[in-house]
Short mmCIF file of C-alpha atoms and ligand atoms in Angstrom, two decimals:
data_model
loop_
_atom_site.label_atom_id
_atom_site.label_comp_id
_atom_site.label_asym_id
_atom_site.label_seq_id
_atom_site.Cartn_x
_atom_site.Cartn_y
_atom_site.Cartn_z
CA MET A 8 -60.01 -63.07 36.23
CA LEU A 9 -62.19 -65.39 34.34
CA PRO A 10 -62.42 -65.05 29.99
CA TRP A 11 -65.49 -63.29 29.55
CA THR A 12 -64.42 -60.99 32.59
CA ALA A 13 -61.46 -60.13 30.52
CA PHE A 14 -63.58 -59.48 27.50
CA TRP A 15 -66.80 -57.17 29.48
CA PHE A 16 -63.44 -55.54 30.72
CA GLY A 17 -62.07 -54.74 27.17
CA LEU A 18 -65.23 -53.72 25.39
CA SER A 19 -66.40 -51.44 28.16
CA GLY A 20 -62.92 -49.94 28.06
CA ALA A 21 -63.62 -49.61 24.12
CA THR A 22 -66.93 -47.98 24.97
CA LEU A 23 -65.39 -44.82 27.10
CA TRP A 24 -62.89 -44.68 24.75
CA ILE A 25 -65.76 -43.82 21.93
CA ASP A 26 -67.32 -41.65 24.63
CA TYR A 27 -64.57 -39.75 24.74
CA GLU A 28 -64.04 -39.35 21.01
CA ARG A 29 -67.23 -38.17 20.64
CA ARG A 30 -67.15 -35.63 23.20
CA GLU A 31 -63.40 -34.41 22.30
CA ARG A 32 -64.48 -34.27 18.20
CA ARG A 33 -68.00 -32.64 19.97
CA SER A 34 -69.61 -34.79 16.78
CA GLN A 35 -73.09 -36.24 17.44
CA THR A 36 -72.54 -37.52 14.65
CA MET A 37 -75.49 -41.15 14.40
CA PRO A 38 -72.80 -43.85 13.96
CA LEU A 39 -70.32 -43.53 16.99
CA LEU A 40 -73.66 -42.74 18.78
CA ARG A 41 -75.13 -45.64 17.50
CA ILE A 42 -72.03 -48.21 17.60
CA GLN A 43 -71.72 -46.84 21.55
CA ARG A 44 -75.35 -47.62 22.43
CA LEU A 45 -74.99 -50.84 20.96
CA LEU A 46 -72.15 -51.86 22.66
CA SER A 47 -73.24 -50.78 26.44
CA PHE A 48 -76.39 -52.18 26.00
CA ALA A 49 -74.53 -55.66 25.17
CA LEU A 50 -72.30 -55.14 27.81
CA LEU A 51 -75.51 -54.79 30.29
CA ALA A 52 -77.23 -57.49 28.59
CA ILE A 53 -73.48 -59.56 29.84
CA GLY A 54 -74.12 -58.32 32.93
CA ILE A 55 -77.69 -59.41 33.52
CA VAL A 56 -77.04 -63.11 31.94
CA MET A 57 -74.24 -63.62 34.77
CA ALA A 58 -76.19 -62.28 37.22
CA PHE A 59 -78.98 -64.54 36.59
CA GLN A 60 -76.77 -67.53 36.15
CA ARG A 61 -75.41 -66.71 39.52
CA LEU A 62 -78.79 -65.67 41.08
CA THR A 63 -80.21 -69.18 39.73
CA GLY A 64 -76.93 -70.99 40.39
CA GLN A 65 -76.73 -72.95 37.28
CA GLU A 66 -74.71 -75.47 36.54
CA TRP A 67 -73.76 -74.06 32.89
CA SER A 68 -72.53 -70.60 32.49
CA ILE A 69 -71.46 -68.21 29.71
CA ASN A 70 -67.75 -69.06 30.37
CA ARG A 71 -68.14 -72.44 30.28
CA LEU A 72 -70.35 -72.35 27.30
CA PHE A 73 -67.21 -70.65 25.24
CA PHE A 74 -64.25 -71.94 27.34
CA PRO A 75 -64.77 -75.20 28.41
CA ARG A 76 -61.29 -76.22 28.33
CA SER A 77 -59.56 -73.58 29.81
CA LEU A 78 -62.01 -73.67 33.07
CA GLU A 79 -61.43 -77.19 33.61
CA GLN A 80 -58.12 -76.13 35.46
CA LEU A 81 -59.99 -74.17 38.11
CA PRO A 82 -60.17 -75.43 41.45
CA TYR A 83 -63.55 -74.27 42.37
CA ARG A 84 -67.28 -75.23 41.16
CA PRO A 85 -69.60 -74.50 39.61
CA LEU A 86 -67.61 -73.69 36.25
CA GLY A 87 -67.31 -70.10 35.16
CA LEU A 88 -69.88 -68.74 37.68
CA MET A 89 -69.05 -65.16 38.55
CA ALA A 90 -68.51 -63.79 41.99
CA THR A 91 -72.05 -62.43 43.00
CA ASN A 92 -70.06 -58.95 43.95
CA SER A 93 -68.73 -58.84 40.64
CA THR A 94 -72.23 -60.08 38.72
CA ILE A 95 -73.77 -56.44 40.56
CA CYS A 96 -70.36 -53.95 39.44
CA PHE A 97 -71.16 -55.47 35.70
CA VAL A 98 -75.21 -54.75 35.76
CA LEU A 99 -74.45 -51.22 37.66
CA LEU A 100 -71.42 -50.13 35.13
CA GLY A 101 -73.33 -51.76 32.06
CA ALA A 102 -76.48 -49.48 33.11
CA GLY A 103 -74.09 -46.83 33.70
CA LEU A 104 -72.77 -46.87 29.85
CA VAL A 105 -76.04 -47.54 28.82
CA LEU A 106 -76.95 -43.94 30.57
CA LEU A 107 -74.07 -41.95 29.05
CA THR A 108 -75.30 -42.24 25.81
CA TYR A 109 -78.19 -40.62 26.58
CA ALA A 110 -78.40 -36.42 27.67
CA GLY A 111 -79.09 -35.15 31.08
CA ARG A 112 -79.42 -38.45 33.41
CA SER A 113 -76.04 -37.97 35.23
CA LEU A 114 -77.27 -38.04 38.82
CA LEU A 115 -78.50 -41.83 38.13
CA ARG A 116 -75.18 -42.24 36.67
CA GLU A 117 -73.23 -41.24 39.24
CA ILE A 118 -75.27 -42.74 41.99
CA LEU A 119 -74.76 -46.60 39.75
CA ALA A 120 -71.25 -46.14 38.98
CA GLY A 121 -70.73 -44.82 42.75
CA ALA A 122 -71.99 -48.03 44.09
CA ALA A 123 -70.28 -49.96 41.74
CA LEU A 124 -66.85 -47.61 43.11
CA LEU A 125 -67.76 -48.74 46.75
CA ILE A 126 -68.19 -52.36 45.96
CA ALA A 127 -64.69 -52.40 44.40
CA PHE A 128 -63.20 -50.20 47.12
CA LEU A 129 -64.79 -52.67 49.83
CA ALA A 130 -63.01 -55.78 47.63
CA VAL A 131 -59.79 -53.59 48.04
CA LEU A 132 -60.00 -53.27 51.80
CA GLY A 133 -60.29 -56.87 51.65
CA HIS A 134 -57.79 -58.18 50.04
CA ILE A 135 -55.37 -55.57 51.52
CA TYR A 136 -56.41 -56.36 55.11
CA GLY A 137 -57.22 -60.21 53.97
CA VAL A 138 -60.63 -60.11 55.28
CA SER A 139 -62.10 -62.23 52.62
CA SER A 140 -66.16 -61.47 52.97
CA LEU A 141 -65.15 -58.14 52.07
CA TYR A 142 -64.26 -59.27 48.50
CA SER A 143 -66.21 -62.93 47.89
CA LEU A 144 -69.62 -62.97 49.32
CA ASP A 145 -69.92 -66.14 47.51
CA ARG A 146 -68.30 -69.44 49.14
CA TYR A 147 -65.77 -70.08 46.28
CA ALA A 148 -65.76 -67.32 44.13
CA GLY A 149 -64.45 -63.79 44.99
CA MET A 150 -63.53 -61.05 43.73
CA ALA A 151 -59.63 -61.31 41.93
CA PRO A 152 -57.40 -58.90 42.71
CA ILE A 153 -56.54 -58.03 39.48
CA THR A 154 -60.65 -57.82 38.90
CA VAL A 155 -60.74 -55.24 41.47
CA VAL A 156 -58.73 -53.05 39.54
CA GLY A 157 -60.39 -53.39 36.76
CA PHE A 158 -63.74 -52.50 38.26
CA LEU A 159 -62.30 -49.42 39.93
CA LEU A 160 -61.09 -47.88 36.38
CA ILE A 161 -64.22 -48.70 34.64
CA SER A 162 -66.39 -47.02 37.39
CA LEU A 163 -63.80 -43.91 38.27
CA GLY A 164 -64.35 -43.87 34.07
CA VAL A 165 -67.82 -43.75 33.59
CA LEU A 166 -68.15 -41.19 36.68
CA THR A 167 -65.78 -38.67 35.13
CA ALA A 168 -66.72 -39.40 31.85
CA ARG A 169 -68.79 -35.84 31.96
CA PRO A 170 -66.26 -33.77 33.69
CA ALA A 171 -68.29 -29.82 33.34
CA GLU A 172 -71.48 -31.91 35.02
CA GLY A 173 -72.36 -33.53 38.72
CA ALA A 174 -68.96 -34.35 40.80
CA ALA A 175 -66.48 -34.52 38.44
CA SER A 176 -67.01 -31.12 37.83
CA LEU A 177 -66.43 -30.22 41.46
CA LEU A 178 -63.18 -31.91 40.95
CA VAL A 179 -61.56 -30.74 37.28
CA GLY A 180 -60.33 -26.69 36.68
CA ARG A 181 -57.94 -24.69 37.80
CA ASP A 182 -60.05 -22.38 40.37
CA GLY A 183 -59.28 -22.87 44.10
CA SER A 184 -62.19 -25.05 45.13
CA ALA A 185 -61.27 -27.93 42.83
CA LEU A 186 -57.48 -27.43 43.97
CA VAL A 187 -58.93 -28.21 47.79
CA ALA A 188 -61.57 -31.01 46.04
CA ARG A 189 -58.69 -32.97 44.49
CA ARG A 190 -55.88 -32.36 47.27
CA LEU A 191 -58.57 -33.15 49.86
CA LEU A 192 -59.69 -36.63 47.98
CA PHE A 193 -56.55 -38.11 47.69
CA VAL A 194 -55.66 -37.46 51.42
CA CYS A 195 -59.20 -38.33 52.58
CA VAL A 196 -58.63 -42.07 50.31
CA THR A 197 -55.24 -42.79 50.73
CA LEU A 198 -54.66 -42.00 54.29
CA PRO A 199 -57.42 -44.25 56.27
CA ILE A 200 -55.85 -47.21 54.09
CA LEU A 201 -52.55 -46.53 54.52
CA PHE A 202 -52.94 -46.16 58.67
CA GLY A 203 -55.26 -48.52 59.22
CA LEU A 204 -52.67 -51.16 57.21
CA VAL A 205 -49.57 -50.18 59.34
CA TRP A 206 -51.84 -49.93 62.65
CA LEU A 207 -53.39 -53.70 61.68
CA GLU A 208 -50.11 -54.91 60.98
CA ALA A 209 -48.79 -53.49 64.42
CA ARG A 210 -51.52 -55.36 66.22
CA ARG A 211 -51.04 -58.40 64.34
CA ALA A 212 -47.00 -58.24 65.48
CA ASN A 213 -48.19 -57.25 68.87
CA ALA A 214 -46.24 -54.51 68.65
CA VAL A 215 -48.82 -52.02 70.21
CA SER A 216 -51.77 -52.65 72.19
CA ARG A 217 -55.33 -52.17 70.67
CA GLU A 218 -55.41 -48.56 72.76
CA LEU A 219 -52.66 -47.14 71.98
CA GLY A 220 -52.73 -48.72 68.12
CA VAL A 221 -56.07 -46.86 68.40
CA SER A 222 -54.66 -43.62 69.59
CA LEU A 223 -51.66 -43.44 66.94
CA PHE A 224 -53.94 -43.85 64.08
CA VAL A 225 -56.34 -41.05 65.49
CA ILE A 226 -52.95 -38.79 65.94
CA ALA A 227 -51.74 -39.66 62.90
CA THR A 228 -54.82 -38.72 61.06
CA VAL A 229 -55.34 -35.62 63.07
CA VAL A 230 -52.05 -34.52 62.19
CA VAL A 231 -52.08 -35.93 58.29
CA PHE A 232 -55.42 -33.78 57.96
CA VAL A 233 -54.36 -30.65 59.87
CA VAL A 234 -51.02 -30.22 57.81
CA VAL A 235 -52.70 -30.92 54.60
CA LEU A 236 -55.18 -27.96 55.53
CA LEU A 237 -52.83 -25.85 55.95
CA TRP A 238 -50.82 -26.52 53.49
CA THR A 239 -54.35 -26.07 50.81
CA ALA A 240 -55.32 -22.79 52.72
CA ARG A 241 -51.68 -21.53 52.01
CA ALA A 242 -52.22 -22.11 47.98
CA MET A 243 -55.58 -21.16 48.27
CA ARG A 244 -53.95 -17.70 49.85
CA ILE A 245 -51.29 -17.30 47.34
CA SER A 246 -53.80 -17.83 44.32
CA GLU A 247 -56.45 -15.23 45.45
CA LYS A 248 -53.29 -13.00 46.34
CA ARG A 249 -52.52 -14.10 42.41
CA LYS A 250 -55.89 -13.15 41.46
CA LYS A 251 -56.26 -10.11 43.26
CA ASP A 252 -52.64 -8.81 41.98
CA ALA A 253 -53.85 -9.69 38.49
CA LEU A 254 -57.84 -7.82 38.75
CA ASP A 255 -55.53 -4.76 40.19
CA GLU A 256 -53.12 -4.95 36.96
CA ALA A 257 -56.01 -5.28 34.73
CA GLU A 258 -58.02 -2.78 35.93
CA MET A 259 -54.89 -0.60 35.79
CA SER A 260 -54.14 -0.84 31.73
CA SER A 261 -58.04 -0.41 31.40
CA ARG A 262 -57.77 2.71 33.40
CA SER A 263 -54.63 3.70 31.02
CA ALA A 264 -56.33 2.99 27.96
CA ILE A 265 -59.39 4.79 28.83
CA GLU A 266 -56.39 7.54 29.26
CA ALA A 267 -54.83 7.12 26.05
CA ARG A 268 -58.27 6.54 23.87
CA GLU A 269 -59.25 9.64 25.55
CA THR A 270 -55.93 11.47 24.58
CA ALA A 271 -56.60 10.39 21.16
CA GLU A 272 -59.50 11.15 20.35
CA LYS A 273 -59.14 14.67 21.69
CA ALA A 274 -55.98 14.87 19.31
CA ASN A 275 -58.56 13.76 16.86
CA ARG A 276 -61.14 16.39 17.48
CA ALA A 277 -58.42 18.85 17.78
CA LYS A 278 -57.14 17.90 14.45
CA SER A 279 -60.76 17.36 12.77
CA ASP A 280 -61.30 21.04 14.03
CA PHE A 281 -58.01 22.62 13.31
CA LEU A 282 -59.14 21.22 9.20
CA ALA A 283 -62.53 22.43 9.53
CA VAL A 284 -61.29 26.02 9.85
CA MET A 285 -58.39 26.04 7.77
CA SER A 286 -60.91 24.62 4.80
CA HIS A 287 -63.60 27.35 6.08
CA GLU A 288 -60.85 30.02 6.23
CA LEU A 289 -59.37 29.28 2.90
CA ARG A 290 -62.80 29.14 1.17
CA THR A 291 -63.03 32.88 2.06
CA PRO A 292 -59.47 33.88 -0.28
CA LEU A 293 -60.94 31.51 -3.06
CA ASN A 294 -64.56 33.36 -3.22
CA ALA A 295 -62.64 36.18 -3.71
CA ILE A 296 -60.44 35.03 -6.37
CA ARG A 297 -63.42 33.43 -7.86
CA GLY A 298 -65.27 36.87 -8.53
CA TYR A 299 -62.48 39.24 -9.69
CA ALA A 300 -61.50 36.00 -12.14
CA ASP A 301 -65.21 36.08 -13.52
CA LEU A 302 -65.15 40.21 -13.57
CA LEU A 303 -61.90 39.79 -16.05
CA ASP A 304 -64.40 36.66 -17.78
CA LEU A 305 -66.90 39.36 -18.57
CA GLU A 306 -64.63 42.08 -20.50
CA ILE A 307 -66.10 44.99 -17.95
CA GLU A 308 -62.49 46.37 -16.87
CA GLY A 309 -61.92 45.83 -21.13
CA PRO A 310 -61.27 43.44 -23.58
CA LEU A 311 -58.45 40.42 -22.95
CA THR A 312 -56.30 39.48 -25.12
CA GLU A 313 -55.65 35.62 -26.67
CA SER A 314 -53.26 35.16 -23.99
CA GLN A 315 -54.67 36.66 -21.55
CA ARG A 316 -57.95 34.73 -21.28
CA SER A 317 -55.58 31.84 -21.78
CA GLN A 318 -54.11 32.38 -18.64
CA LEU A 319 -57.84 33.36 -16.91
CA GLN A 320 -58.88 29.86 -17.52
CA LYS A 321 -55.79 28.49 -16.00
CA ILE A 322 -56.63 30.84 -13.14
CA GLN A 323 -60.01 29.21 -13.15
CA LYS A 324 -59.58 26.07 -13.60
CA SER A 325 -57.25 25.90 -10.47
CA GLU A 326 -59.57 27.34 -8.36
CA ARG A 327 -61.87 25.00 -9.42
CA HIS A 328 -59.36 22.21 -8.50
CA LEU A 329 -58.83 23.81 -5.17
CA LEU A 330 -62.31 24.43 -4.12
CA SER A 331 -63.14 20.80 -5.14
CA MET A 332 -60.43 19.75 -2.74
CA ILE A 333 -61.32 21.82 -0.26
CA ASP A 334 -64.37 20.96 -0.11
CA ASP A 335 -63.73 16.59 0.01
CA LEU A 336 -61.60 17.93 3.08
CA LEU A 337 -64.71 19.87 4.36
CA SER A 338 -66.80 16.78 4.08
CA TYR A 339 -63.93 14.58 5.47
CA THR A 340 -63.38 16.40 8.24
CA GLN A 341 -67.05 16.60 9.28
CA ILE A 342 -67.50 12.84 8.45
CA GLU A 343 -64.49 12.00 11.19
CA SER A 344 -65.58 14.46 13.66
CA GLY A 345 -69.50 12.47 13.75
CA ARG A 346 -70.98 15.86 13.44
CA LEU A 347 -72.78 14.67 10.02
CA THR A 348 -76.28 15.06 10.01
CA TYR A 349 -79.19 13.19 7.33
CA ASP A 350 -82.45 15.12 6.45
CA VAL A 351 -83.64 11.74 4.75
CA GLN A 352 -86.55 12.03 2.80
CA ASP A 353 -88.42 10.93 -0.75
CA ILE A 354 -86.12 11.75 -3.85
CA PRO A 355 -87.21 11.38 -6.83
CA LEU A 356 -84.18 9.60 -9.13
CA LYS A 357 -84.71 11.51 -12.64
CA SER A 358 -84.74 15.12 -11.16
CA ILE A 359 -81.26 14.27 -8.72
CA ILE A 360 -79.57 12.47 -11.49
CA ASP A 361 -80.30 15.57 -13.63
CA GLU A 362 -79.22 18.09 -11.34
CA ALA A 363 -75.79 15.87 -11.33
CA PHE A 364 -75.43 15.99 -14.79
CA MET A 365 -75.59 19.49 -15.09
CA ILE A 366 -73.18 20.19 -12.42
CA THR A 367 -70.54 17.79 -14.26
CA GLU A 368 -71.76 18.56 -18.01
CA PRO A 369 -69.24 21.09 -18.53
CA ARG A 370 -66.37 18.99 -17.51
CA ALA A 371 -67.30 16.26 -19.75
CA ARG A 372 -67.89 18.50 -22.77
CA ALA A 373 -64.54 20.07 -21.82
CA ARG A 374 -62.79 16.80 -22.35
CA ASN A 375 -65.17 15.53 -24.78
CA VAL A 376 -67.12 12.74 -23.01
CA THR A 377 -70.65 12.05 -23.31
CA LEU A 378 -73.11 11.09 -20.32
CA GLU A 379 -76.36 9.79 -20.47
CA ALA A 380 -78.47 8.17 -18.72
CA ASN A 381 -81.10 4.86 -18.79
CA PHE A 382 -83.94 4.18 -16.54
CA ASP A 383 -85.18 0.86 -15.73
CA GLU A 384 -89.04 0.21 -16.41
CA ALA A 385 -89.34 -1.62 -13.23
CA SER A 386 -86.93 0.90 -10.93
CA SER A 387 -88.97 3.01 -8.75
CA GLU A 388 -89.01 6.87 -9.40
CA THR A 389 -87.94 8.00 -5.85
CA VAL A 390 -85.56 6.55 -3.24
CA ARG A 391 -84.52 7.48 0.16
CA GLY A 392 -82.15 9.32 1.78
CA ASP A 393 -80.28 13.34 1.80
CA PRO A 394 -80.72 15.03 -1.40
CA GLU A 395 -77.36 16.62 -0.61
CA LYS A 396 -75.47 13.94 0.02
CA LEU A 397 -76.95 12.18 -2.98
CA LEU A 398 -76.23 14.86 -5.02
CA GLN A 399 -72.17 14.81 -3.43
CA ILE A 400 -72.38 11.04 -4.48
CA LEU A 401 -73.61 11.08 -7.78
CA VAL A 402 -71.77 14.37 -8.72
CA ASN A 403 -68.41 12.21 -7.25
CA LEU A 404 -68.75 9.36 -9.06
CA ILE A 405 -69.64 10.92 -12.25
CA SER A 406 -66.96 13.32 -12.32
CA ASN A 407 -64.21 10.40 -11.42
CA GLY A 408 -65.62 8.56 -14.48
CA VAL A 409 -64.86 11.76 -16.64
CA LYS A 410 -61.76 12.26 -15.00
CA PHE A 411 -60.35 8.92 -15.48
CA SER A 412 -62.24 8.57 -18.93
CA HIS A 413 -60.42 8.74 -22.58
CA PRO A 414 -61.36 11.92 -24.99
CA GLY A 415 -64.33 10.50 -26.72
CA GLY A 416 -65.74 8.10 -23.95
CA THR A 417 -69.09 7.44 -22.47
CA ILE A 418 -70.25 7.68 -19.11
CA SER A 419 -73.54 6.05 -18.58
CA LEU A 420 -75.99 5.96 -15.99
CA ARG A 421 -78.38 3.01 -15.14
CA CYS A 422 -81.19 2.53 -12.70
CA CYS A 423 -82.77 -0.54 -12.01
CA ASP A 424 -84.12 -2.86 -8.58
CA GLY A 425 -81.49 -4.11 -6.50
CA GLN A 426 -81.77 -7.35 -4.38
CA PRO A 427 -83.96 -6.00 -1.12
CA THR A 428 -82.45 -6.06 2.09
CA ASN A 429 -84.17 -6.79 5.51
CA GLY A 430 -87.76 -6.62 2.79
CA THR A 431 -86.72 -2.78 2.05
CA PRO A 432 -86.57 -2.49 -1.71
CA VAL A 433 -82.97 -1.55 -2.84
CA ILE A 434 -82.26 0.71 -5.83
CA ASP A 435 -79.06 0.41 -7.57
CA ILE A 436 -77.71 2.94 -9.58
CA HIS A 437 -74.83 2.19 -12.01
CA VAL A 438 -72.45 4.62 -13.38
CA ARG A 439 -70.02 2.92 -15.47
CA ASP A 440 -67.58 4.39 -17.84
CA SER A 441 -65.01 3.26 -20.90
CA GLY A 442 -62.13 4.69 -19.26
CA ARG A 443 -58.63 3.11 -18.18
CA GLY A 444 -59.86 0.60 -15.48
CA ILE A 445 -59.07 -0.09 -12.31
CA PRO A 446 -55.90 -2.94 -11.13
CA GLU A 447 -57.95 -6.26 -9.30
CA SER A 448 -55.54 -5.72 -6.11
CA LYS A 449 -56.64 -2.28 -5.40
CA LEU A 450 -59.95 -2.14 -5.84
CA SER A 451 -60.62 -2.80 -1.91
CA GLU A 452 -58.32 0.31 -1.83
CA ILE A 453 -59.89 2.67 -3.69
CA PHE A 454 -62.41 3.39 -0.93
CA GLU A 455 -59.98 3.73 1.77
CA PRO A 456 -59.50 7.61 2.39
CA PHE A 457 -55.83 9.40 0.46
CA PHE A 458 -55.40 6.34 -1.86
CA GLN A 459 -54.72 7.04 -4.90
CA VAL A 460 -54.09 4.43 -7.77
CA GLU A 461 -51.59 6.25 -9.52
CA LYS A 462 -49.12 7.70 -7.15
CA GLY A 463 -46.32 10.75 -7.75
CA LEU A 464 -45.56 11.52 -11.13
CA THR A 465 -47.07 9.16 -12.81
CA ARG A 466 -50.40 11.07 -11.38
CA HIS A 467 -52.11 13.43 -13.99
CA ASN A 468 -54.89 13.97 -12.96
CA ASP A 469 -56.36 16.16 -9.46
CA GLY A 470 -58.13 15.24 -6.51
CA VAL A 471 -56.51 14.34 -2.90
CA GLY A 472 -57.89 10.55 -3.12
CA LEU A 473 -61.25 11.25 -0.68
CA GLY A 474 -64.11 11.31 -2.87
CA LEU A 475 -65.03 7.65 -2.60
CA ALA A 476 -64.32 7.02 1.60
CA ILE A 477 -66.19 9.63 1.61
CA SER A 478 -69.22 8.36 -1.27
CA ARG A 479 -69.20 5.45 0.65
CA THR A 480 -69.39 6.73 4.52
CA LEU A 481 -72.28 9.01 3.34
CA ALA A 482 -73.87 6.32 1.57
CA ARG A 483 -73.59 3.26 4.51
CA GLY A 484 -74.90 6.72 6.42
CA MET A 485 -78.33 6.35 4.60
CA SER A 486 -78.91 2.57 4.56
CA GLY A 487 -76.98 2.14 1.44
CA ASP A 488 -73.71 1.67 -0.20
CA VAL A 489 -71.24 2.16 -2.96
CA MET A 490 -69.24 -0.92 -4.44
CA VAL A 491 -67.27 -1.33 -7.51
CA SER A 492 -66.16 -3.60 -10.44
CA SER A 493 -63.42 -3.06 -13.32
CA VAL A 494 -62.03 -3.96 -16.01
CA GLU A 495 -58.02 -3.04 -16.27
CA GLY A 496 -58.02 -0.97 -19.76
CA GLU A 497 -61.84 -1.45 -20.30
CA GLY A 498 -63.27 0.79 -17.91
CA SER A 499 -65.20 0.76 -14.44
CA THR A 500 -68.65 0.54 -12.96
CA PHE A 501 -69.43 2.07 -9.30
CA VAL A 502 -72.67 0.75 -8.29
CA LEU A 503 -74.79 3.09 -5.79
CA SER A 504 -77.23 1.08 -4.17
CA MET A 505 -80.01 3.17 -1.74
CA PRO A 506 -83.21 2.37 0.00
CA GLY A 507 -86.16 2.45 -2.32
CA THR A 508 -89.81 3.59 -1.20
P1 ADP B 626 -59.74 11.23 -6.22
O1 ADP B 626 -60.51 10.99 -7.47
O2 ADP B 626 -59.88 12.33 -5.68
O3 ADP B 626 -58.31 10.79 -6.52
P2 ADP B 626 -61.86 9.15 -5.26
O4 ADP B 626 -61.78 8.43 -3.82
O5 ADP B 626 -62.42 9.66 -5.95
O6 ADP B 626 -60.10 10.22 -5.23
O7 ADP B 626 -60.58 7.81 -6.30
C1 ADP B 626 -59.76 7.27 -5.50
C2 ADP B 626 -58.95 6.87 -6.26
O8 ADP B 626 -60.00 5.65 -7.34
C3 ADP B 626 -58.70 7.01 -7.52
O9 ADP B 626 -57.09 8.19 -7.39
C4 ADP B 626 -58.63 6.29 -8.71
O10 ADP B 626 -56.76 5.82 -9.22
C5 ADP B 626 -59.08 5.47 -8.85
N1 ADP B 626 -60.63 5.70 -9.56
C6 ADP B 626 -61.96 6.08 -8.94
N2 ADP B 626 -63.04 6.46 -9.71
C7 ADP B 626 -62.07 6.12 -11.22
C8 ADP B 626 -62.64 5.95 -12.56
N3 ADP B 626 -63.98 5.72 -12.86
N4 ADP B 626 -61.59 4.87 -12.77
C9 ADP B 626 -60.50 4.50 -12.73
N5 ADP B 626 -60.00 4.57 -11.96
C10 ADP B 626 -60.93 5.19 -10.68
#
């Protein structure tokens, strides 16, 4: 192998490696691409220079220019000129490498690399069968066996550099067609070479007549091809069967998953229906309790003693507590069953906040907590939503503020313009309290159904842990949201965002 041939192979190997790195890392980063393109053009240029030297049959050569002393030992003249078939391969593969750096030129690249592969393959046969005209088109220089190996490798590298495109894509993958293609390709290439060699040697040794040799060659080829074909067909049938079994299994498991989901949905519906009926039924006796308690409170049946009044107040408090829990459960089951509907309309902000204050005021007064509201000048006067549900959210947020505030604390509401979403204006309603706050680690959990920061015996406040879950679901159902920020020991701020008008 001449020095520049070795250099060319080394450089083209490096180029293919850079190409592989670029593809693996999926990096279209300019520096790597630029280096690859530069090297490819350099390789093509070297090939063209070599071809030019060969065509013009010049006495000088780049091999002689750089390595004069080592070339002196070579037996053939003119010194350092490369074989014609090698120079053609250099140009074809150089152009193929250049095309690798441009997207979508796979057919031309394959033709160029395929032609080089064919030339190298011819040289392989020439060396195996001892036909010099197949590896040496010139009188003095031929393609050396090691050079042939180099060309085979580089042309295969260029051909398969994009495994997902063109002919290479037929060979890669785990499907049946790729399996058949790989097996047949191997047999198609190796068998004729091997049988041809055996036949040739037998002929040279005069062991068989020409006719018998050809017949044996044909029969051996036919037998091997038939065996490979049957073997491949069997492998394909097994793989088809496996695929079918896997599909059947997947279908069965998807069917049982659907059945399981339907059963779970049915069970969930039954649970929701049960809860809805229970909540509804519980309200009736509770209303009676409230009616009779109110009658007693009005002292229609006669005046109450101090201790009777205190007991009556406890009855009324428990009744209110029970009613609010039942209301929460009812809302939750409605949400769960998906039967909730929204009657969306423009809602005047001030009047809905006044209404929420009216409902929560008695409780706030009882706990000595002050309620105050603040409207930003810029905030719109109305929001879009279902008034009943918006009121439910506001009452829940304010009640929580009252519930978790220390006596003497303040709950302040502030309305201002929020961050518009998809071009729709947003109004933020901040509900800030000066209560005990919520630990940061629990902030994301408080919106989960039945979650309460204080559990069991440490719990002093009523509720079942559904209020915030319901509020967030209702807000999201109206294209809004509820968020929270809190500093433990200082207070919490819940922000209800609603679409403005
Ligand atoms: P409930 O109030 O019925 O327990 P919620 O869903 O309304 O249920 O609230 C869940 C939990 O979040 C409460 O139990 C409480 O621990 C915490 N929390 C809610 N609002 C506040 C608040 N303003 N300050 C402190 N903790 C709060």
